[in-house]
mmCIF file of N, CA and C in Angstrom:
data_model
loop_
_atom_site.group_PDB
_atom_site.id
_atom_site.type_symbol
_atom_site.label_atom_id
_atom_site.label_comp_id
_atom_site.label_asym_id
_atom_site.label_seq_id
_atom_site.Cartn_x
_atom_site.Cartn_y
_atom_site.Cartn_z
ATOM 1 N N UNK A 293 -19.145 28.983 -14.440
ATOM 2 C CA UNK A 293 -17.859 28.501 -14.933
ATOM 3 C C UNK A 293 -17.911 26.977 -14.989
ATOM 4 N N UNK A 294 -17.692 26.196 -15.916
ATOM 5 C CA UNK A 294 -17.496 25.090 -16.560
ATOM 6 C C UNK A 294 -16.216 24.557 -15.588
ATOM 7 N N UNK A 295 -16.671 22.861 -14.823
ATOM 8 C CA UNK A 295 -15.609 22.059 -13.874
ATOM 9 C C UNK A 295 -15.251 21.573 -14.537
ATOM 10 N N UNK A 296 -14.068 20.438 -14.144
ATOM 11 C CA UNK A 296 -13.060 19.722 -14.706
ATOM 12 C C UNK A 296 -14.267 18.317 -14.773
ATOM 13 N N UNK A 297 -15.078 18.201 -13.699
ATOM 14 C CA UNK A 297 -15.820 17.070 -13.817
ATOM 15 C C UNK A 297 -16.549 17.139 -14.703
ATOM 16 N N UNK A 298 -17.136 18.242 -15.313
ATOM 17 C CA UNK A 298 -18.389 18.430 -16.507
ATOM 18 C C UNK A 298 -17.336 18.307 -17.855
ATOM 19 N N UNK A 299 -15.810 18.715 -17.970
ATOM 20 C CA UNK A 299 -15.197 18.404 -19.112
ATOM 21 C C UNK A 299 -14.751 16.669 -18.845
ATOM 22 N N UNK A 300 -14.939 16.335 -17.669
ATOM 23 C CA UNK A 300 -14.214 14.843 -17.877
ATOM 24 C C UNK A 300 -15.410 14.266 -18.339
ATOM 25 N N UNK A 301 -16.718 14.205 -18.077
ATOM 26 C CA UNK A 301 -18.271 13.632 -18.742
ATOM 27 C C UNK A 301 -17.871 13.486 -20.724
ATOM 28 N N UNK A 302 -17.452 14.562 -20.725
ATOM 29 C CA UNK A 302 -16.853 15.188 -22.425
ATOM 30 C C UNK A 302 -15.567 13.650 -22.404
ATOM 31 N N UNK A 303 -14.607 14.146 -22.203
ATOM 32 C CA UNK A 303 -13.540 12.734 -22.218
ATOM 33 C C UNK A 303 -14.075 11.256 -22.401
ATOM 34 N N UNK A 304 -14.616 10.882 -20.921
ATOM 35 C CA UNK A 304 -15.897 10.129 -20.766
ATOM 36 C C UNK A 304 -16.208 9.230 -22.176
ATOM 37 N N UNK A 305 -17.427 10.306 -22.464
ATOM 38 C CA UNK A 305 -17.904 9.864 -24.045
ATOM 39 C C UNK A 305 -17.368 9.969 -25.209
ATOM 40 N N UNK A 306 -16.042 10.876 -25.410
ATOM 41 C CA UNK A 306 -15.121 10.338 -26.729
ATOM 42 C C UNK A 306 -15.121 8.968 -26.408
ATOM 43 N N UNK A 307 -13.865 9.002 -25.318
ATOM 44 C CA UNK A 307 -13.357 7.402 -25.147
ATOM 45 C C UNK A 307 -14.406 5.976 -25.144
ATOM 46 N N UNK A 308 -15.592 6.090 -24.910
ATOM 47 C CA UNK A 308 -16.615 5.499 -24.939
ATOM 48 C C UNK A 308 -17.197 5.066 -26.453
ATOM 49 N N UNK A 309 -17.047 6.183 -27.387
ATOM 50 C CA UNK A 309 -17.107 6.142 -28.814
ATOM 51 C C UNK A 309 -16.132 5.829 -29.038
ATOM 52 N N UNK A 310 -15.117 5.602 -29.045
ATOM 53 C CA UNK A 310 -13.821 5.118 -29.750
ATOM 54 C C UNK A 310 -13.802 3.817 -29.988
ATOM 55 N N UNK A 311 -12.289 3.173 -30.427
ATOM 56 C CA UNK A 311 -12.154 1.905 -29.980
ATOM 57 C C UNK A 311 -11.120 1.304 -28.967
ATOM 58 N N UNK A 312 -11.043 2.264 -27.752
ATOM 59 C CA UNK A 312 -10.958 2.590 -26.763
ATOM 60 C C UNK A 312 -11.385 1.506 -26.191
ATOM 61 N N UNK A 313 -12.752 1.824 -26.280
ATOM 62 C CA UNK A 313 -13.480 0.848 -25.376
ATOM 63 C C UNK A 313 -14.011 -0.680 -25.748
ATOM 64 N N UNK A 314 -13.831 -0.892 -26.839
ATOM 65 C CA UNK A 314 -13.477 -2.555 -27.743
ATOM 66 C C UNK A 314 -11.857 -3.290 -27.452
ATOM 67 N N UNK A 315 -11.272 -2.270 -27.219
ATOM 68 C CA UNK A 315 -9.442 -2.807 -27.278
ATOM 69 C C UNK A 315 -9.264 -3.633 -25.681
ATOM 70 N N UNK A 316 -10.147 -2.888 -24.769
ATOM 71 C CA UNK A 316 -9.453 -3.180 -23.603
ATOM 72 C C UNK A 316 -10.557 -4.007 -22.937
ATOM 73 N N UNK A 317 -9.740 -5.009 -21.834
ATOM 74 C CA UNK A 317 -11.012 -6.086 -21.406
ATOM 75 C C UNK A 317 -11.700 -5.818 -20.150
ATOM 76 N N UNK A 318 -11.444 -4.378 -20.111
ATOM 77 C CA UNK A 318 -12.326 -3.892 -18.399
ATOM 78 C C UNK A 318 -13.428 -2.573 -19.182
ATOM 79 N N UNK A 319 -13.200 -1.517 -18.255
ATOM 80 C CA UNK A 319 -14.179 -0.068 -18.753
ATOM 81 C C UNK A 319 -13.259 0.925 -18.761
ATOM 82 N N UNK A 320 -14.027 1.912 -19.282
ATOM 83 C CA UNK A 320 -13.692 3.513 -19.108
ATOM 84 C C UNK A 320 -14.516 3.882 -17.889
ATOM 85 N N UNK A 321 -13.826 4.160 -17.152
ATOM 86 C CA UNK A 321 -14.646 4.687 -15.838
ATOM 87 C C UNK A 321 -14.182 6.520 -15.442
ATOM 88 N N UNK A 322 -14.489 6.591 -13.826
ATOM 89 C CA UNK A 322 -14.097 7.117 -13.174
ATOM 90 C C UNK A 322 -13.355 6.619 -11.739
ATOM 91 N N UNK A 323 -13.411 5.288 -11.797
ATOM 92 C CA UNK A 323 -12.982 4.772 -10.396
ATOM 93 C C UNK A 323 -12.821 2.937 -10.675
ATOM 94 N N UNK A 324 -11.532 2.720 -9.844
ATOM 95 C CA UNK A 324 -11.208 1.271 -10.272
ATOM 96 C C UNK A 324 -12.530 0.143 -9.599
ATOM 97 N N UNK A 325 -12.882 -0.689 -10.172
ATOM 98 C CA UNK A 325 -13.733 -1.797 -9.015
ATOM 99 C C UNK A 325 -12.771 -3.329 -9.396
ATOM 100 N N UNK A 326 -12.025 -3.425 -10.789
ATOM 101 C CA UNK A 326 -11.500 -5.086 -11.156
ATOM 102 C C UNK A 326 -10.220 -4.834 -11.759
ATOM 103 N N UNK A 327 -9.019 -5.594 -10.683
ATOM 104 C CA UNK A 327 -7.678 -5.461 -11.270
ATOM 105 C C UNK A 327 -7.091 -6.416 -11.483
ATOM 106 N N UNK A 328 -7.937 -6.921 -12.055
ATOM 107 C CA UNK A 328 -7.860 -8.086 -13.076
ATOM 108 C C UNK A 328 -7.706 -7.787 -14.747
ATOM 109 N N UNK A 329 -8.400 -6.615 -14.457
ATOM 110 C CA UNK A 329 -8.438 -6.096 -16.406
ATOM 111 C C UNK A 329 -7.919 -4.765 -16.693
ATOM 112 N N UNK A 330 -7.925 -4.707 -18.186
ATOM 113 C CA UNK A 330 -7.421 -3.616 -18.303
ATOM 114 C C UNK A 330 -8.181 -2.149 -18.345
ATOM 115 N N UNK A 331 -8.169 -1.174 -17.694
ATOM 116 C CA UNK A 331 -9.219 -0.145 -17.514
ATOM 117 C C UNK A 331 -8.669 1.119 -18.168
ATOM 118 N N UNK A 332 -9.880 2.392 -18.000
ATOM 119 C CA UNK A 332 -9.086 3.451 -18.704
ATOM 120 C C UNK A 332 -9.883 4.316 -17.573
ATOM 121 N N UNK A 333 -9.315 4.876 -16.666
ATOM 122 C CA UNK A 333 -9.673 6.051 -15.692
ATOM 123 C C UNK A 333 -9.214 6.734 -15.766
ATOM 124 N N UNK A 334 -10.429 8.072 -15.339
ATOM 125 C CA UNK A 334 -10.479 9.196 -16.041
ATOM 126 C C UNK A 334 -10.719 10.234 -15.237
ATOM 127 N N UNK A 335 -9.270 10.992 -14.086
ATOM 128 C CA UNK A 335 -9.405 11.729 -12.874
ATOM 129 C C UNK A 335 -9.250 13.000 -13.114
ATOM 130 N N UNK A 336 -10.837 13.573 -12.504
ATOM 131 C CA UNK A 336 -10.526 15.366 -13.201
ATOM 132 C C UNK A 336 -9.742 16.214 -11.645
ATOM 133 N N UNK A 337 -8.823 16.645 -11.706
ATOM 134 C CA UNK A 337 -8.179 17.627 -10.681
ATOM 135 C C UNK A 337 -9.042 19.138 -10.711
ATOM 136 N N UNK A 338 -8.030 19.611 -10.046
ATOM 137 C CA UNK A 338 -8.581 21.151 -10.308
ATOM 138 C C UNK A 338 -8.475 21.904 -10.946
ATOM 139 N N UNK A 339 -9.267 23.367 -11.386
ATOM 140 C CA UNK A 339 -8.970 24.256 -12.242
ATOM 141 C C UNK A 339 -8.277 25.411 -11.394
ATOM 142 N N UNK A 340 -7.409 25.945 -11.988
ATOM 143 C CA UNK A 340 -6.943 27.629 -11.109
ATOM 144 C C UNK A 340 -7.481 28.556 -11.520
ATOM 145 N N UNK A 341 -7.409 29.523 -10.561
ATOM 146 C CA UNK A 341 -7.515 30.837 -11.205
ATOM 147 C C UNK A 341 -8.759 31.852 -11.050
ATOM 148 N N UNK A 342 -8.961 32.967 -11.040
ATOM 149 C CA UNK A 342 -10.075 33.561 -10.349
ATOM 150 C C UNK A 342 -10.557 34.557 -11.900
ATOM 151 N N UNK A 343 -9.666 34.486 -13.125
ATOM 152 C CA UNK A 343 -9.774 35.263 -14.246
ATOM 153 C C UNK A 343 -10.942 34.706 -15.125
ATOM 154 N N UNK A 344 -10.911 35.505 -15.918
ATOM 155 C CA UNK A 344 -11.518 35.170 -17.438
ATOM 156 C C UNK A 344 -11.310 33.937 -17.935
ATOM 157 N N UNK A 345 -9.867 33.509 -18.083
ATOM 158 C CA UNK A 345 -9.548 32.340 -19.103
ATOM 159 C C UNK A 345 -8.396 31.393 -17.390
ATOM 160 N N UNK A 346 -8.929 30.629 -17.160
ATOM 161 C CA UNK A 346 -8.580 29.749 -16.127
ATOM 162 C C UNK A 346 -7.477 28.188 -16.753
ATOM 163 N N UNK A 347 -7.269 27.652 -15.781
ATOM 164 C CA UNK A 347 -6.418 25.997 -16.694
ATOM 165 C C UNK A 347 -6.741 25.414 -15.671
ATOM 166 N N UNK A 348 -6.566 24.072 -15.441
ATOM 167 C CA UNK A 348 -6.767 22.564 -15.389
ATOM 168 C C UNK A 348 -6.302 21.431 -15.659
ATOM 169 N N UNK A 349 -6.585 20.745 -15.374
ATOM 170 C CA UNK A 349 -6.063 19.316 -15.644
ATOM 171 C C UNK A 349 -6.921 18.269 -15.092
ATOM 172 N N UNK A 350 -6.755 17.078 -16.137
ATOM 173 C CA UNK A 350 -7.418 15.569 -16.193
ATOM 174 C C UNK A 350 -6.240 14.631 -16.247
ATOM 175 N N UNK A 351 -6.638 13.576 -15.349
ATOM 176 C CA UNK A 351 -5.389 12.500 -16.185
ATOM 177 C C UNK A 351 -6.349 11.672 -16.024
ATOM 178 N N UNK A 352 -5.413 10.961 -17.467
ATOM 179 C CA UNK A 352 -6.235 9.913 -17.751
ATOM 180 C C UNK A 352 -5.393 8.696 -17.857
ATOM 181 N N UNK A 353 -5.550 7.435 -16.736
ATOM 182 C CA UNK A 353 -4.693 6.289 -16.410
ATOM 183 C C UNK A 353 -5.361 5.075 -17.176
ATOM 184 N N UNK A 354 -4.288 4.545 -17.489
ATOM 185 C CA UNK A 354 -4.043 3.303 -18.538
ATOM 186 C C UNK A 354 -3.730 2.324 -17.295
ATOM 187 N N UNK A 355 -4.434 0.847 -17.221
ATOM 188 C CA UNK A 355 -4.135 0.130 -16.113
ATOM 189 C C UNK A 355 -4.127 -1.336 -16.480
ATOM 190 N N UNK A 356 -3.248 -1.729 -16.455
ATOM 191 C CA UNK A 356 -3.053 -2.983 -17.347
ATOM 192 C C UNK A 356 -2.147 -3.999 -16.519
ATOM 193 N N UNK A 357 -3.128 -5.266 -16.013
ATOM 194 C CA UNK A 357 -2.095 -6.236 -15.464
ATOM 195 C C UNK A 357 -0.909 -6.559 -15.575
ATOM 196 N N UNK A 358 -0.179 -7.130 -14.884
ATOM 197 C CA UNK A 358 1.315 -7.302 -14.909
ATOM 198 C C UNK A 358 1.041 -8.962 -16.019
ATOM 199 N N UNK A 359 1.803 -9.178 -16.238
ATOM 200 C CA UNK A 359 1.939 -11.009 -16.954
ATOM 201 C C UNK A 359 2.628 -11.619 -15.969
ATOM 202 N N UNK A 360 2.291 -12.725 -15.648
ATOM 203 C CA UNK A 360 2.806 -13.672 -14.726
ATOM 204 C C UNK A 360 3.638 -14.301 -15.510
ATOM 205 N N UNK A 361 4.883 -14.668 -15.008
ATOM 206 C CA UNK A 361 6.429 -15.406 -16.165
ATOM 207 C C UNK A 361 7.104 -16.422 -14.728
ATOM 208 N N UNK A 362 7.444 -17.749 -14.985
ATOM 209 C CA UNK A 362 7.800 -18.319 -13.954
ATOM 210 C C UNK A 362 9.372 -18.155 -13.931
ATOM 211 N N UNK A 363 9.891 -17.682 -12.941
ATOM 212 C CA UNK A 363 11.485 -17.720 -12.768
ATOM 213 C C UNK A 363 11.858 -18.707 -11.415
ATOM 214 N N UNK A 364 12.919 -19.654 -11.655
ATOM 215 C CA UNK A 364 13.355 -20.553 -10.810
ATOM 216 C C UNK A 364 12.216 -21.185 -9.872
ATOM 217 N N UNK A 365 11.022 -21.539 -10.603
ATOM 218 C CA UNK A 365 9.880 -22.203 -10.272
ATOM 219 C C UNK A 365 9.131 -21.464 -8.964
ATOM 220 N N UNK A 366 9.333 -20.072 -9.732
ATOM 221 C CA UNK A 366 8.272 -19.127 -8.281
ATOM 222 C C UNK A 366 7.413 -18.311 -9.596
ATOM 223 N N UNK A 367 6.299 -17.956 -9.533
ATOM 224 C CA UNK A 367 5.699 -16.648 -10.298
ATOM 225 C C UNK A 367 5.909 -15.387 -9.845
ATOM 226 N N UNK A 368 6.428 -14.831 -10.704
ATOM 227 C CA UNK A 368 6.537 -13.440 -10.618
ATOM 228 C C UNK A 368 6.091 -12.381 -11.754
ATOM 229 N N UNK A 369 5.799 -11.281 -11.829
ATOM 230 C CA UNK A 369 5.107 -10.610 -12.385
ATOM 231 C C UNK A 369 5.532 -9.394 -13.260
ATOM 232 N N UNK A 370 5.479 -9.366 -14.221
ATOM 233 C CA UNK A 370 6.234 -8.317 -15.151
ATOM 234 C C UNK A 370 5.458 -7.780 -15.994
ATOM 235 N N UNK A 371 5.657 -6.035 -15.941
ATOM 236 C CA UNK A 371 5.177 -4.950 -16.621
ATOM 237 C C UNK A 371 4.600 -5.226 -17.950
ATOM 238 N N UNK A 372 3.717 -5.332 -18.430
ATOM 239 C CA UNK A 372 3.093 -5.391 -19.673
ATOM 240 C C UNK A 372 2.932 -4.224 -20.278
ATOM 241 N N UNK A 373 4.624 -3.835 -20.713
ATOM 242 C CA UNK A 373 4.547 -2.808 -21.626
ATOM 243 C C UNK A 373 4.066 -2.422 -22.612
ATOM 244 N N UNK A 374 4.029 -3.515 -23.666
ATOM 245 C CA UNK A 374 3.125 -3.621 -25.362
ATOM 246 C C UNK A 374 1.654 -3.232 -25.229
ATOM 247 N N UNK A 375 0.651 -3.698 -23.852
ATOM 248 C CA UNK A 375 -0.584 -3.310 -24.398
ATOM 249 C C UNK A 375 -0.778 -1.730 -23.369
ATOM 250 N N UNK A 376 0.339 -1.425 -22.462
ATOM 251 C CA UNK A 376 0.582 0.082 -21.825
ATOM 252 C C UNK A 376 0.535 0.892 -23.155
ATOM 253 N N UNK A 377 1.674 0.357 -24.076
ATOM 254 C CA UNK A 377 1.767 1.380 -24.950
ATOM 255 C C UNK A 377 0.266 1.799 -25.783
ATOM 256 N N UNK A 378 -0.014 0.716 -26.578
ATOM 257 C CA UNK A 378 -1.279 0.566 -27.058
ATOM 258 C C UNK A 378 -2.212 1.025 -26.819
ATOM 259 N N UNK A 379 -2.946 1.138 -25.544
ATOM 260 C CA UNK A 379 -3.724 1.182 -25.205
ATOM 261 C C UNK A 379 -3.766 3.374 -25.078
ATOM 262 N N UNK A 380 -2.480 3.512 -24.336
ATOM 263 C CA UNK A 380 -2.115 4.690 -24.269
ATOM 264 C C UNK A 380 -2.037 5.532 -25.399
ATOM 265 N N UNK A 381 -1.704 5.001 -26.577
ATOM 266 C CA UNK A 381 -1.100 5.769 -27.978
ATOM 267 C C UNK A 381 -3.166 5.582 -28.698
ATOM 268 N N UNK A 382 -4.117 5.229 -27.908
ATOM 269 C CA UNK A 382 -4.766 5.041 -29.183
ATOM 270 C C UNK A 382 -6.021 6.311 -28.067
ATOM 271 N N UNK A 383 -5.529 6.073 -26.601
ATOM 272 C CA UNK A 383 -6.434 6.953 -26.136
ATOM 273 C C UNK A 383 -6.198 8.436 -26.397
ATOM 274 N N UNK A 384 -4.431 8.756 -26.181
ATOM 275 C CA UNK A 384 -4.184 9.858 -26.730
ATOM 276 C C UNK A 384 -4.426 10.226 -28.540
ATOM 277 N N UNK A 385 -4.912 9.226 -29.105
ATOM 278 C CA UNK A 385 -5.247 9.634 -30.632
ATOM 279 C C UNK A 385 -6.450 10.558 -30.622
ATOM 280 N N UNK A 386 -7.751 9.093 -29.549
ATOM 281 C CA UNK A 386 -8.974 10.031 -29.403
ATOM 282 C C UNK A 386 -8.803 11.826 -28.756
ATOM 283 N N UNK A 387 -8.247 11.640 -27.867
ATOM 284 C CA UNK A 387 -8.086 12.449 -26.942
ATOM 285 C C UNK A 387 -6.956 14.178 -27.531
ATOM 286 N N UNK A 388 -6.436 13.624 -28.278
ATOM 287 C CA UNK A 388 -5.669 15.081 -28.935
ATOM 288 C C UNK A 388 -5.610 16.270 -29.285
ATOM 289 N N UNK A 389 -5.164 17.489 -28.338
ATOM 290 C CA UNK A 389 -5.725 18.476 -29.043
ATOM 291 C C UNK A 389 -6.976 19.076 -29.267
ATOM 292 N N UNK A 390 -8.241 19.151 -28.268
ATOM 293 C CA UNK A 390 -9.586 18.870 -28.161
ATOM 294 C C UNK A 390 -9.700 20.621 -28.407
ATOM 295 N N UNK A 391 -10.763 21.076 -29.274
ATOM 296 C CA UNK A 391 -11.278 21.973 -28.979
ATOM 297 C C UNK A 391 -13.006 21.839 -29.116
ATOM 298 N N UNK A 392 -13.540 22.769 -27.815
ATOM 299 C CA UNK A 392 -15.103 21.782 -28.002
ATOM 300 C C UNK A 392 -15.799 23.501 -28.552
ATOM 301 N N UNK A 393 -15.967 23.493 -29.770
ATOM 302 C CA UNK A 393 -16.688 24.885 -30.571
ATOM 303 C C UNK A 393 -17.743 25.190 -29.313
ATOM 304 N N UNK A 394 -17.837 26.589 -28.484
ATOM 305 C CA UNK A 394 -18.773 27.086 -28.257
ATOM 306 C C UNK A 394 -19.076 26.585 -26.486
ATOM 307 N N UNK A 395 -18.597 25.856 -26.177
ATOM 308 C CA UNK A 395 -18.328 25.263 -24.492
ATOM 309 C C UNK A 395 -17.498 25.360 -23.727
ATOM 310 N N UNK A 396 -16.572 26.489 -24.335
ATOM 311 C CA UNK A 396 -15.587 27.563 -23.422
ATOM 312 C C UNK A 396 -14.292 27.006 -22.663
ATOM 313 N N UNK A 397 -13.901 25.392 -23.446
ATOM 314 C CA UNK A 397 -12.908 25.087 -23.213
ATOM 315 C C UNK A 397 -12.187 24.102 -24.295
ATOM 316 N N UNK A 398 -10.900 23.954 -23.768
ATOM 317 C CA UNK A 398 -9.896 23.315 -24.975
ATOM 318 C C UNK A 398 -8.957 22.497 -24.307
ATOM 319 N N UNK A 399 -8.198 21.546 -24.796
ATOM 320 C CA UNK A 399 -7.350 21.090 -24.042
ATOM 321 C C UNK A 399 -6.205 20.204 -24.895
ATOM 322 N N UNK A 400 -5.219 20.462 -24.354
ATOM 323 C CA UNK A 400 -3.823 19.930 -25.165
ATOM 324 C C UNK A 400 -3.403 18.679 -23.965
ATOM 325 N N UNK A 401 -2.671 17.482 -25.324
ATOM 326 C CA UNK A 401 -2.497 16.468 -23.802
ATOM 327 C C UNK A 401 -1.049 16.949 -23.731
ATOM 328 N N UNK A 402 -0.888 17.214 -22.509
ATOM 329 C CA UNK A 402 0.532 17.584 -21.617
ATOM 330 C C UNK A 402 1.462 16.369 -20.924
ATOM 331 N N UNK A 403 1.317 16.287 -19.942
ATOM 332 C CA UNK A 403 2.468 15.568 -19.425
ATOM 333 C C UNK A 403 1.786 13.715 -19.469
ATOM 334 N N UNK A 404 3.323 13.020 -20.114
ATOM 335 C CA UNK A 404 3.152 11.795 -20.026
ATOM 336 C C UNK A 404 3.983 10.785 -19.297
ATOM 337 N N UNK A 405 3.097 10.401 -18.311
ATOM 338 C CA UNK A 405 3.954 9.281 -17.378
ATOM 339 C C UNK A 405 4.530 7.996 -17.560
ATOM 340 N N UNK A 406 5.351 7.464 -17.065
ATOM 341 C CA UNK A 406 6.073 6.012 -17.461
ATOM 342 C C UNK A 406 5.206 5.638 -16.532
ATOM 343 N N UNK A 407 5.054 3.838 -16.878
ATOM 344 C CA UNK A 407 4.372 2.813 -15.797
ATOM 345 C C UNK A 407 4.888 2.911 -14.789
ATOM 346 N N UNK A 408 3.656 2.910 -13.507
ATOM 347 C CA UNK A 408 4.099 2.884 -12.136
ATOM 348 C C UNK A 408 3.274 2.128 -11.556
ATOM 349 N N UNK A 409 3.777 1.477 -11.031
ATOM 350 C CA UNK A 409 3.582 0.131 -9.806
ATOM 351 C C UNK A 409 2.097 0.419 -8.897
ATOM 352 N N UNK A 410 1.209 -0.267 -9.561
ATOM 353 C CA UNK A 410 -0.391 0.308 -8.721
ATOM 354 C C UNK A 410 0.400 -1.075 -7.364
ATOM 355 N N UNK A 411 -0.034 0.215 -6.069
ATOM 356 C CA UNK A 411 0.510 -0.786 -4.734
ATOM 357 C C UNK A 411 -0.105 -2.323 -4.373
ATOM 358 N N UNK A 412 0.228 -2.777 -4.084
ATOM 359 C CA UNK A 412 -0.673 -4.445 -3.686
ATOM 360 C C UNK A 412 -1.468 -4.976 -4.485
ATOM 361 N N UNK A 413 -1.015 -4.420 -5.852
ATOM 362 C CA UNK A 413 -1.823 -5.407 -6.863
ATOM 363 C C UNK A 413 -0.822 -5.216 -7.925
ATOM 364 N N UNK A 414 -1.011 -6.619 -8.356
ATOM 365 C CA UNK A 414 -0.023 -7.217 -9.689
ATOM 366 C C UNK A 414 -0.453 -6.252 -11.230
ATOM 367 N N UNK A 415 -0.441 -4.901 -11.177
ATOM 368 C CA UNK A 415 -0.637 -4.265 -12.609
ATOM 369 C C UNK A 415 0.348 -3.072 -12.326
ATOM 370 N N UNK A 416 0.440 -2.552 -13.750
ATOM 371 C CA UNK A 416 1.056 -1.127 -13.736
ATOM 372 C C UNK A 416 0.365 -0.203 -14.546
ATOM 373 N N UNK A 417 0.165 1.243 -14.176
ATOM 374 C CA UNK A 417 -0.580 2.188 -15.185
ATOM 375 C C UNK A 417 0.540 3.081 -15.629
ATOM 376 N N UNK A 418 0.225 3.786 -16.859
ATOM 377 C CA UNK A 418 0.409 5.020 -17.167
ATOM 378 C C UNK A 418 -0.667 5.935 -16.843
ATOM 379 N N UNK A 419 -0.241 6.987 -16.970
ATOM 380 C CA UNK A 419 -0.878 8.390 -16.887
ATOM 381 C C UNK A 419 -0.186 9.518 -18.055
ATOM 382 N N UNK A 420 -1.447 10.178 -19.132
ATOM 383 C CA UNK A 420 -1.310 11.027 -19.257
ATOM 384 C C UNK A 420 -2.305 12.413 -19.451
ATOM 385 N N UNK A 421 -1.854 13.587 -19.218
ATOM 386 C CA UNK A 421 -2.319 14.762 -18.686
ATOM 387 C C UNK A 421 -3.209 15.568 -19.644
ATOM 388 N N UNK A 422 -4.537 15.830 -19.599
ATOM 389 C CA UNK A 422 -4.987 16.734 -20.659
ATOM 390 C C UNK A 422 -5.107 18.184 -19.944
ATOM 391 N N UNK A 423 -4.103 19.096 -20.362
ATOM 392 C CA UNK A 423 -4.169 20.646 -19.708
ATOM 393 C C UNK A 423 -5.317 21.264 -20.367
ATOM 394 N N UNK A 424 -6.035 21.830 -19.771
ATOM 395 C CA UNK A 424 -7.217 22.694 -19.911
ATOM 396 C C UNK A 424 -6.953 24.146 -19.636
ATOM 397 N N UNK A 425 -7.817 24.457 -20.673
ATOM 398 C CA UNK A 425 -7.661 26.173 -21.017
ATOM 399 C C UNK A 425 -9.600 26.340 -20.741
ATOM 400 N N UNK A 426 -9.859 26.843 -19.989
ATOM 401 C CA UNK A 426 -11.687 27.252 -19.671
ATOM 402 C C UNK A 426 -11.614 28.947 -19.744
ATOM 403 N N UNK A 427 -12.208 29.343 -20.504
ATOM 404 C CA UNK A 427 -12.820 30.450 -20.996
ATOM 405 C C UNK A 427 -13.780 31.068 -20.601
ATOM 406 N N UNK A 428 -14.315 32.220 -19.741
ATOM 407 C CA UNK A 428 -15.554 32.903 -18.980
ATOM 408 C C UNK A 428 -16.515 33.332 -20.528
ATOM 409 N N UNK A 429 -17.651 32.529 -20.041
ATOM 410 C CA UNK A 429 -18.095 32.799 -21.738
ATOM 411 C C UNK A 429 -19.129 34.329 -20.804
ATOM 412 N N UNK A 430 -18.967 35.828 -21.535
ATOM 413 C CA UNK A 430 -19.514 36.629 -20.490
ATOM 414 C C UNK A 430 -21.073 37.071 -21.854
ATOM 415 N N UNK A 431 -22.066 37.520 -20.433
ATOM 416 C CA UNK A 431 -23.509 38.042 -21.468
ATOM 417 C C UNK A 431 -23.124 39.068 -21.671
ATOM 418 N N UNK A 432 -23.463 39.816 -22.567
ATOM 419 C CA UNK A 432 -24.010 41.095 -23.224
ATOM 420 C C UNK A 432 -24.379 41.501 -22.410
ATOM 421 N N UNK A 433 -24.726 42.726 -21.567
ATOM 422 C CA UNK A 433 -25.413 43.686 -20.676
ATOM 423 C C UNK A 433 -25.618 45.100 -21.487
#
């Protein structure tokens, strides 16, 4: 049976071919190392189910510094919504609706998150969800 980690390798290398990975000034990874830039991580969860045709889920986080704006001569830091959106609307383009002919899975993007406050560091991500459908591909006997 086909993991969420062997379909995120699949994610992975769309987003890698895209322009995904030209738009933004960090990587496509699996794990943050610089929050300084903007990244695209790519966390596979688990699959359920003990059947034939199983589901899953990936999210895939958009992470994009805050902008520094001076108010009453202190810096403070505000949500950089415009390249959240961007960045988000072009991964879900690659990412849409995936069916992979013959590798026993598919996936629709599902749930989409508003920016949330990454803790002790000046950025905010989105998150959104690719639900997975995995298929028992069975032999002939």
């Amino acid at each position: 049976m086909i993991t969420t980690e062997e379909i995120a390798v699949r994610v992975y290398q769309m987003l890698q071919e895209s322009e995904v990975k030209t738009m933004i000034s960090g990587v496509i990874d699996y794990e943050r190392n610089d929050y300084t830039k903007e990244d695209v991580i790519i966390v596979p969860h688990t699959i359920a189910g003990e059947d034939d045709v199983r589901f899953g889920q990936i999210n895939v986080n958009i992470h994009v510094p805050d902008l520094p704006k001076r108010v009453n001569g202190k810096t403070v830091f505000r949500t950089h919504f415009k390249r959240l959106i961007e960045i988000r609307s072009k991964a879900i383009e690659v990412l849409q609706n995936h069916y992979e002919h013959g590798a026993g899975y598919n996936w629709t993007v599902g749930l989409i998150n508003p920016p949330i406050k990454e803790p002790e560091h000046d950025e905010h991500f989105v998150s959104f969800a690719l639900e997975l459908t995995v298929v028992e591909k069975r032999t002939k006997q």
